[in-house]
PDB file of C-alpha atoms in Angstrom:
ATOM      1  CA  MET I 283     -28.183  26.181  -6.209  1.00 50.00           C
ATOM      2  CA  LYS I 284     -24.629  27.511  -6.484  1.00 52.00           C
ATOM      3  CA  ARG I 285     -24.302  27.336  -2.687  1.00 53.00           C
ATOM      4  CA  LEU I 286     -25.352  23.666  -2.757  1.00 40.00           C
ATOM      5  CA  HIS I 287     -22.659  22.905  -5.338  1.00 43.00           C
ATOM      6  CA  ILE I 288     -20.026  24.597  -3.196  1.00 42.00           C
ATOM      7  CA  ILE I 289     -21.140  22.680  -0.100  1.00 41.00           C
ATOM      8  CA  LEU I 290     -21.130  19.388  -2.014  1.00 38.00           C
ATOM      9  CA  PHE I 291     -17.681  20.105  -3.433  1.00 42.00           C
ATOM     10  CA  ILE I 292     -16.259  20.930  -0.008  1.00 43.00           C
ATOM     11  CA  SER I 293     -17.855  17.820   1.498  1.00 44.00           C
ATOM     12  CA  TYR I 294     -16.425  15.689  -1.300  1.00 44.00           C
ATOM     13  CA  ALA I 295     -12.991  17.294  -1.077  1.00 44.00           C
ATOM     14  CA  LEU I 296     -12.769  16.642   2.644  1.00 46.00           C
ATOM     15  CA  SER I 297     -14.010  13.059   2.547  1.00 47.00           C
ATOM     16  CA  PRO I 298     -11.385  10.339   3.223  1.00 47.00           C
ATOM     17  CA  GLY I 299     -11.713   8.631  -0.160  1.00 49.00           C
ATOM     18  CA  THR I 300     -10.633  11.665  -2.191  1.00 50.00           C
ATOM     19  CA  GLY I 301      -7.124  12.040  -0.870  1.00 51.00           C
ATOM     20  CA  PHE I 302      -7.731  15.560   0.430  1.00 62.00           C
ATOM     21  CA  ALA I 303      -8.249  14.560   4.061  1.00 93.00           C
ATOM     22  CA  LEU I 304      -7.677  11.543   6.237  1.00 97.00           C
ATOM     23  CA  SER I 305     -10.047  10.314   8.929  1.00 98.00           C
ATOM     24  CA  PRO I 306      -8.963  10.801  12.571  1.00 98.00           C
ATOM     25  CA  ASP I 307      -7.979   7.105  12.845  1.00 98.00           C
ATOM     26  CA  ALA I 308      -5.927   7.381   9.648  1.00 98.00           C
ATOM     27  CA  ILE I 309      -4.168  10.497  10.951  1.00 98.00           C
ATOM     28  CA  GLU I 310      -3.163   8.540  14.063  1.00 98.00           C
ATOM     29  CA  GLY I 311      -2.139   5.620  11.846  1.00 98.00           C
ATOM     30  CA  LYS I 312       0.021   7.907   9.719  1.00 98.00           C
ATOM     31  CA  ALA I 313       1.985   8.871  12.835  1.00 98.00           C
ATOM     32  CA  LEU I 314       2.535   5.151  13.532  1.00 97.00           C
ATOM     33  CA  TYR I 315       3.270   4.195   9.912  1.00 98.00           C
ATOM     34  CA  PRO I 316       7.084   4.589  10.130  1.00 97.00           C
ATOM     35  CA  THR I 317       7.029   1.168  11.838  1.00 93.00           C
ATOM     36  CA  CYS I 318       5.914  -0.259   8.477  1.00 96.00           C
ATOM     37  CA  HIS I 319       7.966   2.016   6.246  1.00 96.00           C
ATOM     38  CA  VAL I 320      11.192   0.535   7.589  1.00 95.00           C
ATOM     39  CA  CYS I 321      10.537  -2.562   5.462  1.00 96.00           C
ATOM     40  CA  HIS I 322       8.051  -1.189   2.919  1.00 96.00           C
ATOM     41  CA  ASN I 323      10.281   1.684   1.801  1.00 97.00           C
ATOM     42  CA  PRO I 324      10.027   1.852  -2.009  1.00 96.00           C
ATOM     43  CA  GLU I 325      13.553   3.261  -2.253  1.00 96.00           C
ATOM     44  CA  ALA I 326      15.275   0.514  -0.259  1.00 95.00           C
ATOM     45  CA  ASP I 327      17.929  -1.451  -2.099  1.00 94.00           C
ATOM     46  CA  PRO I 328      17.585  -4.303  -1.512  1.00 92.00           C
ATOM     47  CA  PRO I 329      13.942  -4.075  -0.476  1.00 92.00           C
ATOM     48  CA  ALA I 330      12.798  -5.797   2.712  1.00 95.00           C
ATOM     49  CA  GLY I 331       9.112  -5.705   1.752  1.00 95.00           C
ATOM     50  CA  PRO I 332       6.900  -4.644  -1.150  1.00 96.00           C
ATOM     51  CA  PRO I 333       6.045  -0.937  -1.475  1.00 97.00           C
ATOM     52  CA  MET I 334       2.799   0.001   0.227  1.00 97.00           C
ATOM     53  CA  TRP I 335       1.348   1.244  -3.081  1.00 97.00           C
ATOM     54  CA  GLY I 336       1.161  -2.355  -4.263  1.00 96.00           C
ATOM     55  CA  VAL I 337       0.111  -3.765  -0.892  1.00 97.00           C
ATOM     56  CA  GLN I 338      -2.775  -1.309  -0.770  1.00 98.00           C
ATOM     57  CA  ARG I 339      -3.887  -2.179  -4.312  1.00 97.00           C
ATOM     58  CA  ARG I 340      -3.828  -5.917  -3.579  1.00 97.00           C
ATOM     59  CA  TYR I 341      -5.859  -5.535  -0.394  1.00 97.00           C
ATOM     60  CA  LYS I 342      -8.370  -3.210  -2.072  1.00 98.00           C
ATOM     61  CA  SER I 343      -8.884  -5.671  -4.912  1.00 97.00           C
ATOM     62  CA  SER I 344      -9.271  -8.696  -2.627  1.00 97.00           C
ATOM     63  CA  THR I 345     -11.518  -7.327   0.120  1.00 97.00           C
ATOM     64  CA  ILE I 346     -15.209  -6.492   0.000  1.00 98.00           C
ATOM     65  CA  ASP I 347     -15.204  -3.187   1.906  1.00 98.00           C
ATOM     66  CA  ASP I 348     -13.140  -0.935   4.167  1.00 98.00           C
ATOM     67  CA  GLU I 349     -13.849  -2.997   7.275  1.00 98.00           C
ATOM     68  CA  ASP I 350     -12.736  -6.192   5.519  1.00 98.00           C
ATOM     69  CA  PHE I 351      -9.589  -4.401   4.274  1.00 98.00           C
ATOM     70  CA  ILE I 352      -8.666  -3.313   7.807  1.00 98.00           C
ATOM     71  CA  ASN I 353      -9.520  -6.644   9.453  1.00 98.00           C
ATOM     72  CA  SER I 354      -7.695  -8.666   6.785  1.00 98.00           C
ATOM     73  CA  MET I 355      -4.578  -6.538   7.048  1.00 98.00           C
ATOM     74  CA  VAL I 356      -4.555  -6.632  10.858  1.00 98.00           C
ATOM     75  CA  ASP I 357      -5.052 -10.409  10.871  1.00 98.00           C
ATOM     76  CA  PHE I 358      -2.189 -10.914   8.422  1.00 97.00           C
ATOM     77  CA  VAL I 359       0.234  -8.570  10.178  1.00 97.00           C
ATOM     78  CA  LYS I 360      -0.433 -10.233  13.536  1.00 97.00           C
ATOM     79  CA  LYS I 361       0.127 -13.732  12.158  1.00 97.00           C
ATOM     80  CA  PRO I 362       1.496 -13.840   8.601  1.00 97.00           C
ATOM     81  CA  THR I 363       1.066 -17.141   6.767  1.00 95.00           C
ATOM     82  CA  LEU I 364       1.812 -18.239   3.224  1.00 93.00           C
ATOM     83  CA  GLU I 365      -1.897 -19.031   2.765  1.00 93.00           C
ATOM     84  CA  SER I 366      -3.017 -15.546   3.755  1.00 93.00           C
ATOM     85  CA  ALA I 367      -0.262 -13.639   1.898  1.00 93.00           C
ATOM     86  CA  ARG I 368      -1.605 -11.405  -0.885  1.00 93.00           C
ATOM     87  CA  HIS I 369       1.627 -10.844  -2.777  1.00 89.00           C
ATOM     88  CA  ASP I 370       3.124 -14.165  -3.874  1.00 89.00           C
ATOM     89  CA  MET I 371       6.016 -12.638  -5.816  1.00 87.00           C
ATOM     90  CA  ALA I 372       7.066 -10.507  -2.836  1.00 91.00           C
ATOM     91  CA  VAL I 373       6.964 -13.539  -0.533  1.00 92.00           C
ATOM     92  CA  GLU I 374       8.951 -15.549  -3.076  1.00 90.00           C
ATOM     93  CA  GLN I 375      11.645 -12.879  -3.363  1.00 88.00           C
ATOM     94  CA  MET I 376      11.761 -11.401   0.147  1.00 92.00           C
ATOM     95  CA  GLY I 377      10.198 -14.043   2.340  1.00 94.00           C
ATOM     96  CA  LEU I 378       7.202 -13.852   4.644  1.00 96.00           C
ATOM     97  CA  MET I 379       7.126 -10.832   6.906  1.00 96.00           C
ATOM     98  CA  PRO I 380       7.550 -11.386  10.641  1.00 96.00           C
ATOM     99  CA  PRO I 381       4.532 -10.967  12.930  1.00 97.00           C
ATOM    100  CA  ILE I 382       4.140  -7.425  14.261  1.00 96.00           C
ATOM    101  CA  PRO I 383       3.386  -7.593  18.010  1.00 96.00           C
ATOM    102  CA  LEU I 384       1.395  -4.371  18.368  1.00 97.00           C
ATOM    103  CA  PRO I 385      -2.044  -3.997  19.955  1.00 98.00           C
ATOM    104  CA  ASP I 386      -5.018  -4.458  17.612  1.00 98.00           C
ATOM    105  CA  GLU I 387      -6.106  -0.833  18.031  1.00 98.00           C
ATOM    106  CA  VAL I 388      -2.693   0.375  16.850  1.00 98.00           C
ATOM    107  CA  LEU I 389      -2.681  -2.025  13.892  1.00 98.00           C
ATOM    108  CA  GLU I 390      -6.233  -0.952  12.987  1.00 98.00           C
ATOM    109  CA  LYS I 391      -5.186   2.700  12.858  1.00 98.00           C
ATOM    110  CA  ILE I 392      -2.180   1.902  10.695  1.00 98.00           C
ATOM    111  CA  ALA I 393      -4.375  -0.224   8.401  1.00 98.00           C
ATOM    112  CA  THR I 394      -6.878   2.639   8.190  1.00 98.00           C
ATOM    113  CA  TYR I 395      -4.075   4.956   7.126  1.00 98.00           C
ATOM    114  CA  ILE I 396      -2.894   2.443   4.521  1.00 98.00           C
ATOM    115  CA  LEU I 397      -6.472   2.157   3.245  1.00 98.00           C
ATOM    116  CA  GLU I 398      -7.005   5.923   2.925  1.00 98.00           C
ATOM    117  CA  GLU I 399      -3.585   7.224   1.876  1.00 98.00           C
ATOM    118  CA  LYS I 400      -2.849   7.953  -1.771  1.00 97.00           C
ATOM    119  CA  PHE I 401       0.590   6.352  -2.040  1.00 97.00           C
ATOM    120  CA  PRO I 402       2.608   7.404  -5.092  1.00 97.00           C
ATOM    121  CA  PRO I 403       3.676   4.712  -7.537  1.00 98.00           C
ATOM    122  CA  PRO I 404       6.973   3.160  -6.348  1.00 98.00           C
ATOM    123  CA  CYS I 405       9.065   4.297  -9.312  1.00 97.00           C
ATOM    124  CA  ALA I 406      12.408   3.918  -7.512  1.00 97.00           C
ATOM    125  CA  HIS I 407      11.459   0.376  -6.481  1.00 95.00           C
ATOM    126  CA  TRP I 408      10.615  -0.640 -10.046  1.00 96.00           C
ATOM    127  CA  SER I 409      13.798   0.923 -11.362  1.00 96.00           C
ATOM    128  CA  ILE I 410      15.918  -0.942  -8.790  1.00 95.00           C
ATOM    129  CA  ALA I 411      13.984  -4.183  -9.332  1.00 93.00           C
ATOM    130  CA  ALA I 412      14.292  -4.015 -13.129  1.00 94.00           C
ATOM    131  CA  LYS I 413      18.054  -3.491 -12.846  1.00 95.00           C
ATOM    132  CA  ARG I 414      18.486  -6.351 -10.341  1.00 93.00           C
ATOM    133  CA  ALA I 415      16.311  -8.716 -12.397  1.00 93.00           C
ATOM    134  CA  GLU I 416      18.265  -7.924 -15.545  1.00 96.00           C
ATOM    135  CA  GLU I 417      21.556  -8.551 -13.700  1.00 96.00           C
ATOM    136  CA  LYS I 418      20.215 -11.981 -12.625  1.00 93.00           C
ATOM    137  CA  GLY I 419      19.068 -12.773 -16.152  1.00 96.00           C
ATOM    138  CA  ASP I 420      15.394 -12.727 -15.108  1.00 94.00           C
ATOM    139  CA  MET I 421      14.189 -10.882 -18.187  1.00 96.00           C
ATOM    140  CA  GLU I 422      10.508 -11.603 -17.503  1.00 94.00           C
ATOM    141  CA  HIS I 423      10.681  -9.783 -14.163  1.00 92.00           C
ATOM    142  CA  ALA I 424      12.820  -6.999 -15.645  1.00 95.00           C
ATOM    143  CA  LYS I 425      10.263  -6.439 -18.426  1.00 96.00           C
ATOM    144  CA  LYS I 426       7.374  -6.437 -15.922  1.00 94.00           C
ATOM    145  CA  ASP I 427       9.040  -3.769 -13.804  1.00 95.00           C
ATOM    146  CA  GLN I 428       9.925  -1.742 -16.888  1.00 96.00           C
ATOM    147  CA  ARG I 429       6.275  -1.875 -18.015  1.00 97.00           C
ATOM    148  CA  MET I 430       5.215  -0.557 -14.589  1.00 96.00           C
ATOM    149  CA  LEU I 431       7.777   2.247 -14.857  1.00 96.00           C
ATOM    150  CA  ASP I 432       6.528   3.153 -18.316  1.00 96.00           C
ATOM    151  CA  ARG I 433       2.873   3.014 -17.271  1.00 96.00           C
ATOM    152  CA  PHE I 434       3.015   4.905 -13.984  1.00 96.00           C
ATOM    153  CA  CYS I 435       6.278   6.878 -13.882  1.00 96.00           C
ATOM    154  CA  ASN I 436       7.178   8.215 -17.325  1.00 83.00           C
TER     155      ASN I 436
END
């Protein structure tokens, strides 16, 4: 029985959903991810795109399974539209992202990486955003970012 528990633990620990290991497609996608990080860098000031932590959460909450997540992300990245955007506030503040002219198989691997990776909360982004919002007098946005900092970073 003890052996079974060890085998189950190892299997669980190495499965993609636990954060301990990425699938082969996600590993390839991770190598390609710097293409996305240029704009989705949570430490950029000013930011060019929303941090991937939030993008991932929005896609996970609005898709029915992993395949839908990947397909939805690939479709959006190939041809971004206001109707298909998942992050209204980001579009309002930073604009709609440009289309990314990469082959579907490359975009699918990057989307698989984004699906499986355990991105850390974007604490630097929220700190920068709260400061900028306060400077603009947008206290609602400043308070929202401060709440996120307090919840996930402190």
